[in-house]
CSV table of C-alpha atoms and ligand atoms in Angstrom, one decimal:
chain,number,residue,atom,x,y,z
U,1,MET,CA,-34.9,11.9,-6.3
U,2,LYS,CA,-32.5,13.8,-4.0
U,3,HIS,CA,-30.2,11.6,-1.9
U,4,ASN,CA,-28.5,12.5,1.3
U,5,ILE,CA,-24.8,12.5,0.2
U,6,ILE,CA,-23.9,10.5,3.3
U,7,ASP,CA,-26.1,7.6,2.0
U,8,PHE,CA,-23.6,7.1,-0.8
U,9,ASP,CA,-20.5,5.1,-0.5
U,10,THR,CA,-17.5,7.4,-1.0
U,11,VAL,CA,-16.1,5.3,-3.9
U,12,ALA,CA,-17.9,2.8,-6.1
U,13,LEU,CA,-18.3,1.2,-9.4
U,14,ASP,CA,-21.5,2.0,-11.3
U,15,ASP,CA,-24.0,-0.9,-12.0
U,16,GLN,CA,-23.0,-1.0,-15.7
U,17,ASN,CA,-19.3,-1.5,-14.8
U,18,ASN,CA,-18.4,1.6,-16.9
U,19,ALA,CA,-17.7,4.3,-14.4
U,20,LEU,CA,-16.0,5.2,-11.1
U,21,LEU,CA,-18.5,7.0,-8.9
U,22,ILE,CA,-17.1,9.4,-6.3
U,23,ILE,CA,-18.4,12.1,-4.1
U,24,ASP,CA,-16.6,15.3,-5.3
U,25,GLN,CA,-14.9,16.3,-2.0
U,26,THR,CA,-13.6,19.6,-3.3
U,27,GLN,CA,-17.2,20.8,-3.4
U,28,LEU,CA,-18.2,19.8,0.1
U,29,PRO,CA,-19.9,20.9,2.2
U,30,GLY,CA,-21.4,23.6,-0.1
U,31,LYS,CA,-22.3,21.4,-3.0
U,32,LYS,CA,-23.1,17.7,-3.0
U,33,GLU,CA,-22.2,16.2,-6.2
U,34,ILE,CA,-21.5,12.6,-7.4
U,35,LEU,CA,-19.0,12.4,-10.3
U,36,SER,CA,-19.2,9.6,-12.7
U,37,LEU,CA,-15.7,9.2,-14.3
U,38,THR,CA,-15.1,6.8,-17.2
U,39,ASN,CA,-11.6,7.6,-18.5
U,40,ILE,CA,-8.2,7.3,-16.9
U,41,GLU,CA,-7.2,10.9,-17.4
U,42,ASP,CA,-10.3,12.1,-15.4
U,43,ILE,CA,-9.7,9.5,-12.6
U,44,ARG,CA,-6.0,10.5,-12.3
U,45,GLU,CA,-7.0,14.2,-12.2
U,46,ALA,CA,-9.7,13.4,-9.5
U,47,ILE,CA,-6.9,11.8,-7.3
U,48,CYS,CA,-4.5,14.7,-8.0
U,49,LEU,CA,-7.1,17.4,-7.1
U,50,LEU,CA,-8.3,15.5,-4.0
U,51,LYS,CA,-11.8,15.1,-5.5
U,52,VAL,CA,-11.3,11.7,-4.1
U,53,ARG,CA,-8.8,11.6,-1.2
U,54,GLY,CA,-7.8,9.9,2.0
U,55,ALA,CA,-5.5,6.8,1.7
U,56,PRO,CA,-8.0,4.0,1.7
U,57,ALA,CA,-10.3,5.9,-0.7
U,58,ILE,CA,-7.4,6.6,-3.1
U,59,GLY,CA,-6.5,2.9,-3.1
U,60,VAL,CA,-10.1,1.8,-3.9
U,61,ALA,CA,-10.5,4.5,-6.6
U,62,ALA,CA,-7.2,3.4,-8.2
U,63,ALA,CA,-8.3,-0.2,-8.2
U,64,ILE,CA,-11.6,0.6,-9.9
U,65,GLY,CA,-9.7,3.2,-12.2
U,66,ILE,CA,-7.2,0.5,-13.5
U,67,TYR,CA,-10.0,-1.9,-14.0
U,68,LEU,CA,-11.9,0.6,-16.2
U,69,ALA,CA,-8.6,1.4,-18.1
U,70,ALA,CA,-7.9,-2.3,-18.6
U,71,LYS,CA,-11.5,-2.8,-19.9
U,72,GLN,CA,-10.8,-0.3,-22.6
U,73,ILE,CA,-7.7,-2.0,-23.8
U,74,ASN,CA,-8.5,-3.3,-27.3
U,75,THR,CA,-6.6,-6.4,-27.9
U,76,ASP,CA,-6.7,-10.2,-27.6
U,77,SER,CA,-3.0,-10.5,-27.2
U,78,TYR,CA,-1.9,-11.1,-23.6
U,79,PHE,CA,1.4,-9.3,-24.1
U,80,GLU,CA,-0.1,-6.3,-25.8
U,81,PHE,CA,-2.6,-6.2,-22.9
U,82,LEU,CA,0.1,-6.4,-20.3
U,83,ALA,CA,2.1,-3.5,-21.9
U,84,GLU,CA,-0.9,-1.3,-22.0
U,85,PHE,CA,-2.0,-2.3,-18.5
U,86,ASN,CA,1.5,-1.3,-17.2
U,87,LYS,CA,1.3,2.0,-18.9
U,88,ALA,CA,-2.1,2.7,-17.2
U,89,LYS,CA,-0.7,1.5,-13.9
U,90,LYS,CA,2.3,3.8,-14.1
U,91,TYR,CA,0.1,6.7,-15.0
U,92,LEU,CA,-2.3,6.3,-12.1
U,93,ALA,CA,0.6,5.7,-9.7
U,94,SER,CA,2.0,9.1,-10.6
U,95,SER,CA,-1.1,10.8,-9.1
U,96,ARG,CA,0.0,11.1,-5.5
U,97,PRO,CA,3.3,9.9,-3.8
U,98,THR,CA,2.6,9.5,-0.1
U,99,ALA,CA,-0.4,7.2,0.5
U,100,VAL,CA,1.0,3.7,0.0
U,101,ASN,CA,-2.6,2.3,-0.5
U,102,LEU,CA,-2.4,3.7,-4.0
U,103,PHE,CA,0.6,1.5,-4.9
U,104,TRP,CA,-0.7,-1.4,-2.8
U,105,ALA,CA,-4.0,-1.5,-4.7
U,106,LEU,CA,-2.4,-1.1,-8.1
U,107,GLU,CA,0.0,-3.9,-7.3
U,108,ARG,CA,-2.8,-6.2,-6.2
U,109,MET,CA,-4.5,-5.6,-9.6
U,110,GLU,CA,-1.3,-6.1,-11.5
U,111,GLU,CA,-0.8,-9.5,-9.8
U,112,ILE,CA,-4.1,-10.6,-11.3
U,113,VAL,CA,-2.7,-9.9,-14.7
U,114,LEU,CA,0.7,-11.5,-14.0
U,115,ASP,CA,-0.8,-14.6,-12.5
U,116,ASN,CA,-2.9,-15.3,-15.6
U,117,PRO,CA,-0.7,-15.3,-18.7
U,118,ASP,CA,-2.7,-18.3,-20.2
U,119,THR,CA,-6.1,-16.8,-19.6
U,120,LYS,CA,-8.1,-15.0,-22.3
U,121,VAL,CA,-7.9,-11.2,-22.1
U,122,ALA,CA,-11.7,-11.0,-21.8
U,123,GLU,CA,-11.5,-13.2,-18.8
U,124,ILE,CA,-8.6,-11.3,-17.2
U,125,LYS,CA,-10.8,-8.2,-17.4
U,126,GLU,CA,-13.5,-9.9,-15.6
U,127,LEU,CA,-11.0,-11.1,-12.9
U,128,LEU,CA,-9.8,-7.5,-12.5
U,129,ARG,CA,-13.4,-6.3,-11.9
U,130,GLU,CA,-13.8,-8.9,-9.2
U,131,GLU,CA,-10.6,-7.9,-7.6
U,132,ALA,CA,-11.4,-4.2,-7.6
U,133,LEU,CA,-14.8,-4.9,-6.0
U,134,LEU,CA,-13.1,-7.2,-3.4
U,135,ILE,CA,-10.6,-4.4,-2.5
U,136,ARG,CA,-13.6,-2.1,-2.1
U,137,GLU,CA,-15.6,-4.6,0.0
U,138,GLU,CA,-12.5,-5.4,2.2
U,139,ASP,CA,-12.1,-1.7,2.9
U,140,ILE,CA,-15.5,-1.6,4.5
U,141,ASN,CA,-14.8,-4.6,6.7
U,142,VAL,CA,-11.3,-3.5,7.6
U,143,CYS,CA,-12.5,-0.1,8.7
U,144,LYS,CA,-15.3,-1.6,10.7
U,145,SER,CA,-12.8,-3.8,12.5
U,146,ILE,CA,-10.5,-0.8,13.2
U,147,GLY,CA,-13.6,0.9,14.6
U,148,GLU,CA,-14.2,-2.0,17.0
U,149,TYR,CA,-10.7,-2.1,18.3
U,150,GLY,CA,-10.5,1.6,18.5
U,151,LEU,CA,-13.7,1.7,20.5
U,152,SER,CA,-12.1,-0.4,23.2
U,153,LEU,CA,-9.7,2.5,23.8
U,154,ILE,CA,-12.4,5.0,24.7
U,155,LYS,CA,-15.6,5.2,26.7
U,156,ASP,CA,-19.0,6.5,26.2
U,157,GLY,CA,-19.1,10.4,26.4
U,158,ASP,CA,-15.4,10.9,25.7
U,159,ALA,CA,-14.1,13.9,23.8
U,160,ILE,CA,-11.9,13.0,20.8
U,161,LEU,CA,-9.6,15.4,18.9
U,162,THR,CA,-8.9,14.5,15.3
U,163,HIS,CA,-6.8,16.1,12.5
U,164,CYS,CA,-7.7,16.1,8.8
U,165,ASN,CA,-10.4,13.8,7.6
U,166,ALA,CA,-10.0,10.1,8.2
U,167,GLY,CA,-13.6,9.4,8.4
U,168,SER,CA,-16.1,7.8,6.0
U,169,LEU,CA,-15.2,10.3,3.3
U,170,ALA,CA,-11.6,9.0,3.4
U,171,ALA,CA,-12.6,5.4,2.8
U,172,VAL,CA,-15.5,3.6,1.4
U,173,LYS,CA,-17.5,3.7,4.7
U,174,TYR,CA,-16.6,4.2,8.4
U,175,GLY,CA,-13.1,5.6,7.7
U,176,THR,CA,-10.2,4.8,10.1
U,177,ALA,CA,-9.8,7.4,12.8
U,178,LEU,CA,-13.6,8.1,13.0
U,179,ALA,CA,-14.5,4.5,12.8
U,180,PRO,CA,-14.5,4.0,16.6
U,181,ILE,CA,-16.9,6.9,16.9
U,182,TYR,CA,-19.3,5.5,14.2
U,183,VAL,CA,-19.1,1.9,15.7
U,184,GLY,CA,-19.8,3.5,19.2
U,185,LEU,CA,-22.8,5.4,17.7
U,186,GLU,CA,-24.2,2.1,16.4
U,187,GLN,CA,-24.1,0.8,19.9
U,188,GLY,CA,-25.9,3.9,21.3
U,189,MET,CA,-22.8,5.7,22.6
U,190,LYS,CA,-22.2,9.4,22.3
U,191,PHE,CA,-19.0,11.3,21.7
U,192,ARG,CA,-17.9,14.9,21.2
U,193,VAL,CA,-15.3,15.6,18.5
U,194,PHE,CA,-12.9,18.5,18.1
U,195,ALA,CA,-11.9,18.7,14.5
U,196,ASP,CA,-8.8,20.6,13.6
U,197,GLU,CA,-9.6,22.7,10.6
U,198,THR,CA,-6.4,21.3,8.9
U,199,ARG,CA,-4.8,24.1,6.8
U,200,PRO,CA,-4.3,24.5,4.0
U,201,LEU,CA,-7.0,22.4,2.4
U,202,LEU,CA,-9.4,22.4,5.4
U,203,GLN,CA,-10.3,18.7,5.3
U,204,GLY,CA,-11.2,18.9,9.0
U,205,ALA,CA,-13.4,22.0,8.7
U,206,ARG,CA,-15.0,21.0,5.4
U,207,LEU,CA,-15.2,17.2,5.5
U,208,THR,CA,-14.8,15.9,9.1
U,209,ALA,CA,-17.3,18.5,10.5
U,210,TYR,CA,-19.7,17.7,7.6
U,211,GLU,CA,-19.8,14.0,8.0
U,212,LEU,CA,-19.8,14.0,11.8
U,213,VAL,CA,-22.6,16.5,11.9
U,214,GLU,CA,-24.6,14.5,9.3
U,215,HIS,CA,-24.2,11.5,11.6
U,216,GLY,CA,-25.5,13.5,14.6
U,217,VAL,CA,-22.1,13.8,16.4
U,218,ASP,CA,-21.4,17.0,18.6
U,219,THR,CA,-18.6,18.6,16.5
U,220,ILE,CA,-16.5,21.5,17.4
U,221,VAL,CA,-14.2,22.9,14.7
U,222,ILE,CA,-11.1,24.6,15.9
U,223,CYS,CA,-8.2,26.3,14.0
U,224,ASP,CA,-5.0,24.2,14.0
U,225,ASN,CA,-3.3,26.6,16.4
U,226,MET,CA,-6.1,26.1,19.0
U,227,ALA,CA,-5.3,22.4,19.6
U,228,SER,CA,-2.9,23.2,22.4
U,229,GLN,CA,-5.4,25.3,24.3
U,230,VAL,CA,-8.2,22.7,24.2
U,231,MET,CA,-5.7,20.0,25.4
U,232,LYS,CA,-4.5,22.3,28.2
U,233,ASN,CA,-8.2,23.0,29.2
U,234,GLY,CA,-8.5,19.3,29.9
U,235,TRP,CA,-11.2,19.0,27.2
U,236,ILE,CA,-9.7,16.1,25.3
U,237,ASP,CA,-9.7,12.4,26.4
U,238,ALA,CA,-8.0,10.9,23.3
U,239,ILE,CA,-6.6,11.8,19.9
U,240,PHE,CA,-7.4,9.7,16.8
U,241,VAL,CA,-5.8,10.3,13.5
U,242,GLY,CA,-5.5,8.3,10.2
U,243,CYS,CA,-2.4,7.9,8.2
U,244,ASP,CA,-1.0,7.6,4.7
U,245,ARG,CA,1.9,5.3,5.3
U,246,VAL,CA,3.4,3.6,8.3
U,247,ALA,CA,7.1,2.7,8.2
U,248,ALA,CA,8.4,-0.6,9.6
U,249,ASN,CA,9.6,1.2,12.8
U,250,GLY,CA,6.1,2.7,13.5
U,251,ASP,CA,6.9,6.2,12.2
U,252,VAL,CA,3.8,7.6,10.4
U,253,ALA,CA,3.1,9.9,7.6
U,254,ASN,CA,-0.1,11.7,7.9
U,255,LYS,CA,-1.6,15.1,7.0
U,256,ILE,CA,0.7,18.0,7.7
U,257,GLY,CA,0.2,19.1,11.3
U,258,THR,CA,-0.2,15.6,12.7
U,259,SER,CA,3.3,15.5,14.2
U,260,GLY,CA,2.6,18.8,16.1
U,261,VAL,CA,-0.6,17.4,17.5
U,262,ALA,CA,1.3,14.3,18.7
U,263,ILE,CA,4.0,16.5,20.4
U,264,LEU,CA,1.3,18.5,22.2
U,265,ALA,CA,-0.5,15.2,23.2
U,266,LYS,CA,2.7,14.0,24.8
U,267,HIS,CA,3.1,17.2,26.6
U,268,TYR,CA,-0.4,17.1,28.0
U,269,GLY,CA,-0.4,13.3,28.7
U,270,ILE,CA,-3.2,12.6,26.3
U,271,PRO,CA,-3.2,9.3,24.4
U,272,PHE,CA,-2.4,9.6,20.7
U,273,TYR,CA,-3.7,6.8,18.5
U,274,VAL,CA,-3.1,6.2,14.8
U,275,CYS,CA,-5.6,4.1,12.9
U,276,ALA,CA,-4.1,2.2,10.0
U,277,PRO,CA,-5.4,-0.6,7.9
U,278,THR,CA,-2.5,-3.0,7.1
U,279,SER,CA,-2.7,-1.8,3.5
U,280,THR,CA,-1.3,1.5,4.9
U,281,ILE,CA,1.8,-0.2,6.6
U,282,ASP,CA,4.8,-0.3,4.3
U,283,MET,CA,7.2,-2.9,5.7
U,284,ASN,CA,9.6,-2.0,2.8
U,285,ILE,CA,10.3,1.4,4.3
U,286,GLN,CA,12.4,1.2,7.5
U,287,PHE,CA,12.1,4.8,8.7
U,288,GLY,CA,9.6,7.6,8.4
U,289,ASN,CA,12.1,9.9,6.9
U,290,HIS,CA,12.3,7.6,3.8
U,291,ILE,CA,8.6,8.1,3.1
U,292,PRO,CA,8.1,10.4,0.0
U,293,ILE,CA,6.3,13.5,1.0
U,294,GLU,CA,4.1,15.3,-1.5
U,295,GLU,CA,4.5,19.0,-2.0
U,296,ARG,CA,1.6,20.9,-3.4
U,297,PRO,CA,1.2,24.3,-5.0
U,298,GLY,CA,1.7,27.4,-2.8
U,299,GLU,CA,-1.6,28.8,-4.1
U,300,GLU,CA,-3.3,26.4,-1.7
U,301,ILE,CA,-1.8,28.6,1.1
U,302,THR,CA,-2.0,32.1,-0.4
U,303,GLU,CA,-5.1,32.1,-2.5
U,304,MET,CA,-7.4,29.1,-2.3
U,305,TRP,CA,-9.9,30.2,0.3
U,306,TYR,CA,-9.6,34.0,-0.1
U,307,LYS,CA,-11.5,36.5,-2.2
U,308,GLN,CA,-8.1,37.8,-3.3
U,309,ARG,CA,-4.5,36.6,-2.7
U,310,MET,CA,-3.7,37.4,0.9
U,311,VAL,CA,0.1,36.9,0.7
U,312,HIS,CA,2.6,39.3,-0.8
U,313,PRO,CA,3.2,38.2,-4.4
U,314,TYR,CA,7.0,37.9,-3.9
U,315,ALA,CA,6.8,35.8,-0.7
U,316,LEU,CA,7.8,32.2,-1.1
U,317,THR,CA,5.7,29.3,0.1
U,318,TYR,CA,6.5,25.8,1.3
U,319,ASN,CA,3.5,23.4,1.2
U,320,PRO,CA,4.2,19.8,2.2
U,321,ALA,CA,0.9,17.9,2.3
U,322,PHE,CA,2.2,15.4,5.0
U,323,ASP,CA,4.5,15.2,7.9
U,324,ILE,CA,6.1,12.4,9.9
U,325,THR,CA,5.2,11.6,13.4
U,326,ASP,CA,7.9,9.9,15.3
U,327,HIS,CA,6.9,6.4,16.6
U,328,GLU,CA,7.9,7.5,20.2
U,329,LEU,CA,5.0,9.9,20.2
U,330,ILE,CA,2.4,7.2,19.3
U,331,THR,CA,0.5,5.5,22.1
U,332,ALA,CA,-0.8,2.7,19.8
U,333,ILE,CA,-1.5,1.9,16.1
U,334,VAL,CA,-5.0,0.5,15.7
U,335,THR,CA,-5.2,-2.0,12.8
U,336,GLU,CA,-7.9,-4.4,11.6
U,337,TYR,CA,-6.0,-7.2,13.3
U,338,GLY,CA,-5.7,-5.5,16.6
U,339,ILE,CA,-3.9,-2.9,18.5
U,340,VAL,CA,-0.1,-2.6,18.1
U,341,ARG,CA,2.0,-0.9,20.8
U,342,ALA,CA,5.8,-0.2,21.2
U,343,PRO,CA,8.2,-1.7,20.4
U,344,TYR,CA,6.7,-1.1,16.9
U,345,LYS,CA,9.5,-2.6,14.9
U,346,GLU,CA,9.1,-6.0,16.6
U,347,ASN,CA,5.3,-5.8,17.0
U,348,LEU,CA,4.5,-4.7,13.4
U,349,LYS,CA,6.8,-7.5,12.1
U,350,GLU,CA,4.8,-9.9,14.3
U,351,LEU,CA,1.5,-8.6,13.0
U,352,TYR,CA,2.8,-9.3,9.4
U,353,ILE,CA,4.1,-12.8,10.2
U,354,ASN,CA,0.8,-13.7,11.9
U,355,HIS,CA,-1.7,-12.2,9.5
U,356,LEU,CA,-0.2,-11.3,6.1
G,1,MRU,O1,-4.3,14.9,1.4
G,1,MRU,P1,-5.4,14.1,1.9
G,1,MRU,O2,-6.7,14.7,2.2
G,1,MRU,O3,-5.6,12.8,1.0
G,1,MRU,O4,-4.8,13.5,3.3
G,1,MRU,C1,-5.6,12.6,4.0
G,1,MRU,C2,-5.0,12.2,5.3
G,1,MRU,O5,-3.9,12.7,5.7
G,1,MRU,C3,-5.7,11.2,6.1
G,1,MRU,O6,-5.5,11.3,7.4
G,1,MRU,C4,-5.2,9.8,5.7
G,1,MRU,O7,-5.2,9.6,4.3
G,1,MRU,C5,-5.9,8.7,6.3
G,1,MRU,S1,-7.5,8.5,5.7
G,1,MRU,C6,-8.3,7.3,6.4
């Protein structure tokens, strides 16, 4: 039977507890393929190559990935198990540097092992399975809650601009930046979304447009350099983006180009909202410029989407995958616990004290 790809959760554990199931996002929208990955090398490669991508989805994939790796460790000795587990954790953690959800999920899984030194290895493996599935389940609820809070910032009929893909494909369901739209749709509202294509990997054109259209949302894809014009035309009521890491002062790392959108939004007086589960907030990093930024191969700029290389072979490239948006440009950060506004340093701290 052929399924509509949008019926699948973006990241799941198969019923036999043997494989990570992901939608291969490098193939969308042309080819709709579910990958079933059983070994840690393939799972790490899937994260590196962005077959599974978006901060929350990376976290869930890593949690399921480390469970599968742990399950394959062949020993009854706790200390041998712990040593092998740590190797696998380090290996998966080396896949991508910016999205803190990756490290957050792996650390949650590690805590299960560290908290149970007197438990049989077979039982620890079962606890790891339960924790991975809990992380996955929580992601759905957290994103829905972000959607509900985000929806309170817009009204039926609004036009939203978004950058990259922070929708259902970037999490298990709902996503973060697109969650308010999906929650609104469930309540019978309608929105129009301008999706920045998001050079160089085109997450906006390929993924955001795909999932929104499949959900019946009016979607207009624009090249990144058109954002200013649509804002100037008065066509945008609000901007919603996701993020890969929020520093303690409210600076935000998100897909390259996000900070430019925020600067334009300020110029045109349009609210700029960042949607972030608390798993994306890194209170250990004080300022955005301390967040590690991934650099990717120049071929993503020069060759990837062209029949033949379109840049002179001797030209150099610079391909940072993320940039930092200064907290002063952010109207509010929408979390699963509520909407955080400036002063971010104080208010993020309060959010942590009250909820985490
Ligand atoms: O390189 P990607 O595609 O993983 O980058 C994704 C983003 O920048 C998203 O906006 C971010 O991870 C938030 S996803 C809810």
